């Protein structure tokens, strides 16, 4: 016989202390007036508490504990927003500690706040909480920001900010208005209003405080903000905001503002056709085509062409050697970028004295485009003035030929010729590159006036020279001799290219080449069947079935 003993299992807390907490208040709270909460801690367990009982009350937004009646409790000093109270006397089952009466002040609160208190300890390891939603009669602020007409660059503009109380109780405490102006387009000049204490000019972040109570349905005297209109945009949106005074919500108002400013234009011009190896001159002219004068610094750029080349990386065919103009301060920051500035006002319809930019014509044939760029002065845009420029210079071309078919095991010869089909001579180094395909290995590369080498590897031939090649003429040919191997490929294509000499383009040529090469064949055979213990014979035959 098996005996089973059943032992009752008690859930945690049934045989020990179990704390409970309640929190309440009477009626609605009102901003500017004190409010009172009542907190009661009880023991609903089966045994008395032992040890320290701890109560925490983290007050919600805008509330501060200012008075406390807590018999037998030891509490944190007031005022505070985090109240902690403790006691260590034993609390019998089904009894409560004396009620805690907590008085709070109301600052910038929401219309509904929830106060939550928690208790633990006394032999109860759990946290117990009580929440008390509280309606609060608060002021409700509103803000408007406005202006009249359009703002004009170089003049002042005025914003008017009005703060009202659309709630059902008066404000209490500091009401704060902030207007972060859109600097540097607008910067603060002055800010004032009756009863307001304003700061922040000329930094542009305007802050105004008012501590006077504002009754429901009333408005403060307006704030007048005068701004300097510096330009740099055709429109801005001013955003003002207000909070405080017992209202826990941040309120905003926006005011889109059109700005009338100068309109700059720039032209780049030159005379005739540039010649490679000589100097060229551009004339940049900045004009104000807008309805108002410029304000502040005007910056003119000249960005001569920058041609991307897979071998030179960046080829600058027109590096700038000088840039100047009456009243302009000019610098050359990069080989092909000149920057010129001035700050005196330019009237509508007027032009500054021209800027003369001198360039060294290195190539880029047959044409390039110079770009004049202007910005600043209160204009919200960056303006471009393109100037297409024809250049008399060399334009390279390349041919590559061979005679007949190549034969495996014998040398093959290519002839490479470089021509100038442009309107002027070449300038600077001209480079020919030949990358031999698989099956051909360069043996030698020679040509009158050419400097040839195997670089960077044995399959790659580079030849260069720097003497000028007149228009409509050719350099002496390059003779490239290759060793012809065998293989299964009956045709290969040899590629060559040429670049440099002032020509900003790489020119390619291809030369398909037939190759007569041996082609091996192998066969393996035997006769009859093989017998165990005997010998067997295989016959292997190698043949050349190629041409």
Coordinates of N, CA and C in Angstrom, one line a residue, residues 61 224 400 458 505:
X61 N 4.7 66.2 -14.4 CA 5.2 67.5 -14.9 C 4.5 68.7 -14.3
X224 N 7.2 93.5 -31.0 CA 7.7 93.9 -32.3 C 9.1 93.5 -32.5
X400 N 46.9 50.9 -87.2 CA 47.8 49.8 -87.0 C 47.5 48.8 -88.1
X458 N 55.7 42.4 -69.9 CA 56.2 42.0 -71.2 C 55.2 42.1 -72.3
X505 N 41.4 63.5 -75.6 CA 40.7 62.3 -75.9 C 41.7 61.2 -76.1

